mmCIF file of C-alpha atoms in Angstrom:
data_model
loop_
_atom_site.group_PDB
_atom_site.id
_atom_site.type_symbol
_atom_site.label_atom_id
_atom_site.label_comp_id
_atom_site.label_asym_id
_atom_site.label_seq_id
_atom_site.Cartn_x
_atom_site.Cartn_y
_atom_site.Cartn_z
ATOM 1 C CA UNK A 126 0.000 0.000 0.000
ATOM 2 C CA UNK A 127 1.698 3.321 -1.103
ATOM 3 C CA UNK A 128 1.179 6.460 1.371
ATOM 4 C CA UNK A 129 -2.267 7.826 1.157
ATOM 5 C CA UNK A 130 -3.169 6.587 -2.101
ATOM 6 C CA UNK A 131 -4.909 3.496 -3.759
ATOM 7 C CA UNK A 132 -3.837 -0.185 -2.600
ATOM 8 C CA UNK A 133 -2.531 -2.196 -5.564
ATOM 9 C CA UNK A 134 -2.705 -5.854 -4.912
ATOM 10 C CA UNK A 135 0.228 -8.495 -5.643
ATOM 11 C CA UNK A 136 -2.243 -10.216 -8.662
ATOM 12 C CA UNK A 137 -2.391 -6.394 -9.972
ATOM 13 C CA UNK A 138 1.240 -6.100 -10.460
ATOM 14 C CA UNK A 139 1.919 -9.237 -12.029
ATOM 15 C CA UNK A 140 -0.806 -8.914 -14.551
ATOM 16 C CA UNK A 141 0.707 -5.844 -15.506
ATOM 17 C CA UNK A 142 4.098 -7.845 -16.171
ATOM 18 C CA UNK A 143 2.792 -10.142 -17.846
ATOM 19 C CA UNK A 144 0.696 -7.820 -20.400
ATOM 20 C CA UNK A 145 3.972 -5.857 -20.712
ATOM 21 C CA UNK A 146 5.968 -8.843 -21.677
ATOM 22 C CA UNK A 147 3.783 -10.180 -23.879
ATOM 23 C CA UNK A 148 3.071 -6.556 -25.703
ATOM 24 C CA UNK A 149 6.720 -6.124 -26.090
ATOM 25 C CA UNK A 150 7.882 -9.722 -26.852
ATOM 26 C CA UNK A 151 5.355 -12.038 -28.182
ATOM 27 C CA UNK A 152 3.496 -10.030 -30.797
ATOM 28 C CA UNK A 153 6.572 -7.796 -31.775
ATOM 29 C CA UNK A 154 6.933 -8.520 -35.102
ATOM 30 C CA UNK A 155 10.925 -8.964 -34.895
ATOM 31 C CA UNK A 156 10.111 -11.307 -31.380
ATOM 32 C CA UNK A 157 7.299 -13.391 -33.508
ATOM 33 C CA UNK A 158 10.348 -13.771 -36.635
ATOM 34 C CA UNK A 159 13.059 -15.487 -34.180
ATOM 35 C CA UNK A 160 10.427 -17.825 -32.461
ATOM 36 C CA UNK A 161 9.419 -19.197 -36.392
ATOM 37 C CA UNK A 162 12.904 -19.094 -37.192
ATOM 38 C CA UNK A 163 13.970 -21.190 -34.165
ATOM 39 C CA UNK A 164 10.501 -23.806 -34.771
ATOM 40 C CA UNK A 165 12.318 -24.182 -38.540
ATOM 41 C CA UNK A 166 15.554 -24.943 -37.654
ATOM 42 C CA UNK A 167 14.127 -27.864 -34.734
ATOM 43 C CA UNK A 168 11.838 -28.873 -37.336
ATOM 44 C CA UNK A 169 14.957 -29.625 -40.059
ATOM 45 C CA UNK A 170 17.155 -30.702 -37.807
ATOM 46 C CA UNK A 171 14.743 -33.500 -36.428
ATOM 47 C CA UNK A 172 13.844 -34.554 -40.363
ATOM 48 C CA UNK A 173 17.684 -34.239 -40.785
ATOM 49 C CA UNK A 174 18.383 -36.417 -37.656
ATOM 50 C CA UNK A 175 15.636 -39.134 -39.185
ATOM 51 C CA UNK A 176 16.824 -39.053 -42.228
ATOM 52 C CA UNK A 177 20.444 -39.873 -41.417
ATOM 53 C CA UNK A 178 18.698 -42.544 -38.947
ATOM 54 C CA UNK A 179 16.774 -44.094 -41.541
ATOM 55 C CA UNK A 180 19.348 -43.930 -44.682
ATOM 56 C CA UNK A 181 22.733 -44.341 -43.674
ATOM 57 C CA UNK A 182 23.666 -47.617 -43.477
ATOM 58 C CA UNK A 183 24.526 -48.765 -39.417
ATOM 59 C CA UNK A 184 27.088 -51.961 -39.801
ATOM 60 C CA UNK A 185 25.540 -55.592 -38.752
ATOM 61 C CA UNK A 186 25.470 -56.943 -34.847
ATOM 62 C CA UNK A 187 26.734 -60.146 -34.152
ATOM 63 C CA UNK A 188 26.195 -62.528 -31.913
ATOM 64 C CA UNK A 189 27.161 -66.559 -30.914
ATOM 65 C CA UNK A 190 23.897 -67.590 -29.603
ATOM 66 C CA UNK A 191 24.592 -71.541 -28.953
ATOM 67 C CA UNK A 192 27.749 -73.109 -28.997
ATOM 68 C CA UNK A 193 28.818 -76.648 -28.279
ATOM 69 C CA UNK A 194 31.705 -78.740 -28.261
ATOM 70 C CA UNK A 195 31.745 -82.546 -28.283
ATOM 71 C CA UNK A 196 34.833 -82.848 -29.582
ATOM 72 C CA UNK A 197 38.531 -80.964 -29.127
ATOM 73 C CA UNK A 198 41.828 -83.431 -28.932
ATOM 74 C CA UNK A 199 44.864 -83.972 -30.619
ATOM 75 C CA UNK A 200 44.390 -86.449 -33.856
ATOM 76 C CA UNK A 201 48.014 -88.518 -33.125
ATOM 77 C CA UNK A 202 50.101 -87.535 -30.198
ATOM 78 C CA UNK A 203 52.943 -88.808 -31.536
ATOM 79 C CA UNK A 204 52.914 -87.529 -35.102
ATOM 80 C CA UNK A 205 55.607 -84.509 -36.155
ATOM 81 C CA UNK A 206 52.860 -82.396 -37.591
ATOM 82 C CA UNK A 207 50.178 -81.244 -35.243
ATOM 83 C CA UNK A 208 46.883 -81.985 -36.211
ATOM 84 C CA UNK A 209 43.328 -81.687 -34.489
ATOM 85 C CA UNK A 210 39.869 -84.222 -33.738
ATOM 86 C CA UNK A 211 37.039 -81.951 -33.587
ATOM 87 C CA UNK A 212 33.193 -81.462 -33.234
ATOM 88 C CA UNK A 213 32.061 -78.546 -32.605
ATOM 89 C CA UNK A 214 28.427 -76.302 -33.282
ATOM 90 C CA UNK A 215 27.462 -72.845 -33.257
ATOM 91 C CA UNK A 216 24.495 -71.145 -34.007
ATOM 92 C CA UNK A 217 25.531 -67.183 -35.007
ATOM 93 C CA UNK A 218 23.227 -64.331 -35.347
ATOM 94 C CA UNK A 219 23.252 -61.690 -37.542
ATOM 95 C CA UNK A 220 20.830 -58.314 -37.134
ATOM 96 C CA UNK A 221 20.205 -55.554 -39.135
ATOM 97 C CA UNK A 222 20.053 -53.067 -37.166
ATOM 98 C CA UNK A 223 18.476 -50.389 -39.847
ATOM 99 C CA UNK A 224 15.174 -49.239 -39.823
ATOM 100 C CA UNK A 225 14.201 -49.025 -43.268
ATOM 101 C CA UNK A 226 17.222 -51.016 -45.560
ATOM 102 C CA UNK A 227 17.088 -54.188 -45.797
ATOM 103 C CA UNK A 228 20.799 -56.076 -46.037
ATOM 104 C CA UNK A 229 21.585 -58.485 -48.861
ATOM 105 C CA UNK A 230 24.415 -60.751 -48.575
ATOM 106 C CA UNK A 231 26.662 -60.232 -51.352
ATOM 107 C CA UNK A 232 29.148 -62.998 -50.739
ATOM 108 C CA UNK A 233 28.737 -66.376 -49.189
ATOM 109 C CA UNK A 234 29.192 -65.935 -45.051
ATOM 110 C CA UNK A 235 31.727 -67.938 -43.901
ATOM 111 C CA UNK A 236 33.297 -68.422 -40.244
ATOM 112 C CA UNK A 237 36.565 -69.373 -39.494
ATOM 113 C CA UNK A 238 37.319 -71.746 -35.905
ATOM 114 C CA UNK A 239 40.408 -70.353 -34.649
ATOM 115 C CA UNK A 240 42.481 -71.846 -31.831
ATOM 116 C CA UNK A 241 45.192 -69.276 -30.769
ATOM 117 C CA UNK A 242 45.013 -67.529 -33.612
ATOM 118 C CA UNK A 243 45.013 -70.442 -35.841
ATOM 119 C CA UNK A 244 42.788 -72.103 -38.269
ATOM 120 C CA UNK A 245 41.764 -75.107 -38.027
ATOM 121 C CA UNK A 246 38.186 -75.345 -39.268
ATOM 122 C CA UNK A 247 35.955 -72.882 -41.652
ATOM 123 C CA UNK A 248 32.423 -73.390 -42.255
ATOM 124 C CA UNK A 249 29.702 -71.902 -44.746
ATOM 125 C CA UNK A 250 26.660 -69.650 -42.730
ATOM 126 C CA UNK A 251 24.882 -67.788 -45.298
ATOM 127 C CA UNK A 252 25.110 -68.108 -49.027
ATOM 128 C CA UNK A 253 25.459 -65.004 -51.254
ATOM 129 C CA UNK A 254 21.992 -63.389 -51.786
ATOM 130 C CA UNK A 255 20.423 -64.194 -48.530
ATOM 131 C CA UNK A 256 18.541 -61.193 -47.171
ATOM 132 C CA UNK A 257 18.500 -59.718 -43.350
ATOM 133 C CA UNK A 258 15.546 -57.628 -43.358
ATOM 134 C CA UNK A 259 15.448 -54.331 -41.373
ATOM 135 C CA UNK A 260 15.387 -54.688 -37.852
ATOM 136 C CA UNK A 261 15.417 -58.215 -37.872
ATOM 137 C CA UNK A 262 17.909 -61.282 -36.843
ATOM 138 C CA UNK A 263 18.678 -63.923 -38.761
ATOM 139 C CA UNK A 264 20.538 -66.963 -36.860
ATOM 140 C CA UNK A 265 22.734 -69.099 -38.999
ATOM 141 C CA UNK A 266 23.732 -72.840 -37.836
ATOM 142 C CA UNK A 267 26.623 -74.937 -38.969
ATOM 143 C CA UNK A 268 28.711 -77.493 -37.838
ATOM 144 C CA UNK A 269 32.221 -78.505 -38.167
ATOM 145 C CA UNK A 270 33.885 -81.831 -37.939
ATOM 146 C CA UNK A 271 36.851 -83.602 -38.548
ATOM 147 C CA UNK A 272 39.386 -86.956 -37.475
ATOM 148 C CA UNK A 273 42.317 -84.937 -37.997
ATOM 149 C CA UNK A 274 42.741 -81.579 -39.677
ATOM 150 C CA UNK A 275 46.183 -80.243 -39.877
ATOM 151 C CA UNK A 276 46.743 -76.973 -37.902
ATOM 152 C CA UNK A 277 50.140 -74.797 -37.741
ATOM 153 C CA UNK A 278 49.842 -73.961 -33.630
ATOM 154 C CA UNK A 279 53.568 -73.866 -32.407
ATOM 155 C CA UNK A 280 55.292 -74.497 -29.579
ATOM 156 C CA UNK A 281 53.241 -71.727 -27.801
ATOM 157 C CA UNK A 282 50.040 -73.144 -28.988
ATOM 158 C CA UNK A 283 50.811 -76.663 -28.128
ATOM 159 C CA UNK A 284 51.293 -75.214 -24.905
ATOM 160 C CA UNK A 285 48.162 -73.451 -24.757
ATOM 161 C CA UNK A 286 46.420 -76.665 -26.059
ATOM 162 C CA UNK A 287 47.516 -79.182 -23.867
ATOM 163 C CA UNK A 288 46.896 -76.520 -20.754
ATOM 164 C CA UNK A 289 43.388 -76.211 -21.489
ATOM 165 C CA UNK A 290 42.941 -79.984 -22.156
ATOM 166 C CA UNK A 291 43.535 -80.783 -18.712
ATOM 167 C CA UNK A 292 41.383 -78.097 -17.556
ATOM 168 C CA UNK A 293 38.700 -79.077 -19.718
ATOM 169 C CA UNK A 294 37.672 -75.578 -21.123
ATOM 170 C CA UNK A 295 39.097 -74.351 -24.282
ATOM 171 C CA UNK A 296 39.646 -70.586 -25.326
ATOM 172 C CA UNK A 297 38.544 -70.632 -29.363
ATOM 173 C CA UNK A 298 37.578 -67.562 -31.707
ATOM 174 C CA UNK A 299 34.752 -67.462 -34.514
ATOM 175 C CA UNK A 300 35.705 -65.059 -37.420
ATOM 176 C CA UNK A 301 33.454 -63.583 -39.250
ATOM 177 C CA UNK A 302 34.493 -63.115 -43.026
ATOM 178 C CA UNK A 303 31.541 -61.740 -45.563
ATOM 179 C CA UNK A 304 30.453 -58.936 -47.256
ATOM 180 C CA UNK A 305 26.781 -56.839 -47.575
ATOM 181 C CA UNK A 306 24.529 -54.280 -49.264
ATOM 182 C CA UNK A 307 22.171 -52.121 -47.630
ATOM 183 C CA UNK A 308 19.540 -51.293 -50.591
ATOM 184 C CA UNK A 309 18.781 -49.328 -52.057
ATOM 185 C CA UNK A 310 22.288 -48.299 -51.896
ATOM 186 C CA UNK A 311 24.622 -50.316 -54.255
ATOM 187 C CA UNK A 312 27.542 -49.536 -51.986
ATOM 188 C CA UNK A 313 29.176 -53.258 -51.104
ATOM 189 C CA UNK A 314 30.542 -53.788 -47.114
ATOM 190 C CA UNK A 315 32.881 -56.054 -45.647
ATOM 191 C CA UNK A 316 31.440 -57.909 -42.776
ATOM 192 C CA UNK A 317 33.897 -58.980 -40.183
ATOM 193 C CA UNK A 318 33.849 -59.844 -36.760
ATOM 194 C CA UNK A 319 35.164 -61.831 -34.385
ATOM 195 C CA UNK A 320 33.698 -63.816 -31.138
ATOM 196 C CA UNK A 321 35.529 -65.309 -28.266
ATOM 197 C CA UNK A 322 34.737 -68.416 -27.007
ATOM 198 C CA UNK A 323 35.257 -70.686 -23.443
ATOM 199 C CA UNK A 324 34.008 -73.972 -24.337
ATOM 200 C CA UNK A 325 33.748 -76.521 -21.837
ATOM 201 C CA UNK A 326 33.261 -80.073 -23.817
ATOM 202 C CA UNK A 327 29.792 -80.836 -24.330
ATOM 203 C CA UNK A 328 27.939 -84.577 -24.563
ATOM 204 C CA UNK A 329 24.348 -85.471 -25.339
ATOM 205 C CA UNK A 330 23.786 -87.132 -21.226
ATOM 206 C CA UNK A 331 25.783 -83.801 -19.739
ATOM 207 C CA UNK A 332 25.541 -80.827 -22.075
ATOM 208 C CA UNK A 333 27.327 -77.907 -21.123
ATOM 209 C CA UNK A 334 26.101 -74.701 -20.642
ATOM 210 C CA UNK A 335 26.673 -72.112 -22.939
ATOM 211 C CA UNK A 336 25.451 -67.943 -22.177
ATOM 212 C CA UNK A 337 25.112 -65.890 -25.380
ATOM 213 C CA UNK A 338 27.905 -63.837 -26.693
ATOM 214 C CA UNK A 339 28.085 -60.606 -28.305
ATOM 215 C CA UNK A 340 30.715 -60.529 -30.691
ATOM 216 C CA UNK A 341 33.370 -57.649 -31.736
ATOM 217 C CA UNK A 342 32.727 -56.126 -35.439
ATOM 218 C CA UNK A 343 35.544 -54.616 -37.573
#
């Protein structure tokens, strides 16, 4: 209350804020021009953002979702050359993880067994043509076995192998080796990745178990 003149109340003054801010900001013509300008630029930079979402190609995950290993041993302990007895399954998912593009496989998939850094086995996943569609997975299964495939491991990797034996659990590696197309783009991409393994050995009365595992792409 001001000295001997008219009360004003609290609600007064604020109204009168408020219709001073909005006659000086809101429907000043230069004020209403910035406010557009700024609703234009979110506007293109979300159909931007989408656009870049929904058109440029995002590479392949990969995944080992089973994996089982009946077999791992030495073929003849007492042969010069070192050469491997093995069974061994895997069941390897692929998903494309675009919204819109589907991905064509433009060379056959293939995955190579490595144990320490060796190869010993290399099977066939996906043949060229197959299609992942967009936002899908597709899970490829193969399996791999052999009496005795030769396999250049070393002294260090003899070492490695014979370790593990006797522990029962064996370190291995699935490569990835293929190559893709997101359409409608005719752009061709190498697919590579690679997934690290602990396999315990695996039998029909006492199968091991075996937790999914996402695998590292190039």
């Amino acid at each position: 209350m001001s000295d001997g003149g008219d009360s004003v109340s609290s609600d007064d003054c604020i109204d009168d804020c408020l219709e001073a801010c909005c006659c000086d900001c809101f429907w000043d013509d230069i004020c209403f021009r910035i406010v557009c300008a700024l609703v234009i630029v979110a506007v293109l930079a979300t159909v931007v953002t989408l656009l870049v979402i929904a058109f440029v190609p995002r590479p392949f995950g990969v995944s080992v979702e089973d994996a089982a290993l009946a077999r791992l041993a030495l073929a003849d302990k007492n042969a010069t050359a070192t050469a491997l007895a093995y069974n061994i399954s895997i069941a390897v998912g692929v998903h494309n993880e675009n919204w819109i593009m589907r991905a064509k496989h433009t060379a056959r998939l293939d995955a190579d067994l490595l144990f320490a850094r060796a190869r010993f086995a290399r099977v066939g996943l996906a043949t060229a043509g197959a299609v992942v569609r967009p936002r899908r997975r597709e899970v490829y299964h193969a399996t791999a076995a052999a009496d005795s495939a030769s396999v250049a491991l070393g002294s260090s990797g003899m070492a490695d192998f014979l370790k593990q034996s006797e522990a029962g659990k064996f370190q291995l590696e699935v490569k990835l080796v293929g190559e893709v197309m997101y359409r409608p783009h005719h752009k061709k991409h190498r697919l590579d990745a690679i997934c690290r393994l602990e396999l315990a050995l695996s039998t029909a009365t006492s199968p091991a178990l075996f937790k999914k595992v996402k695998c590292d792409v190039q």
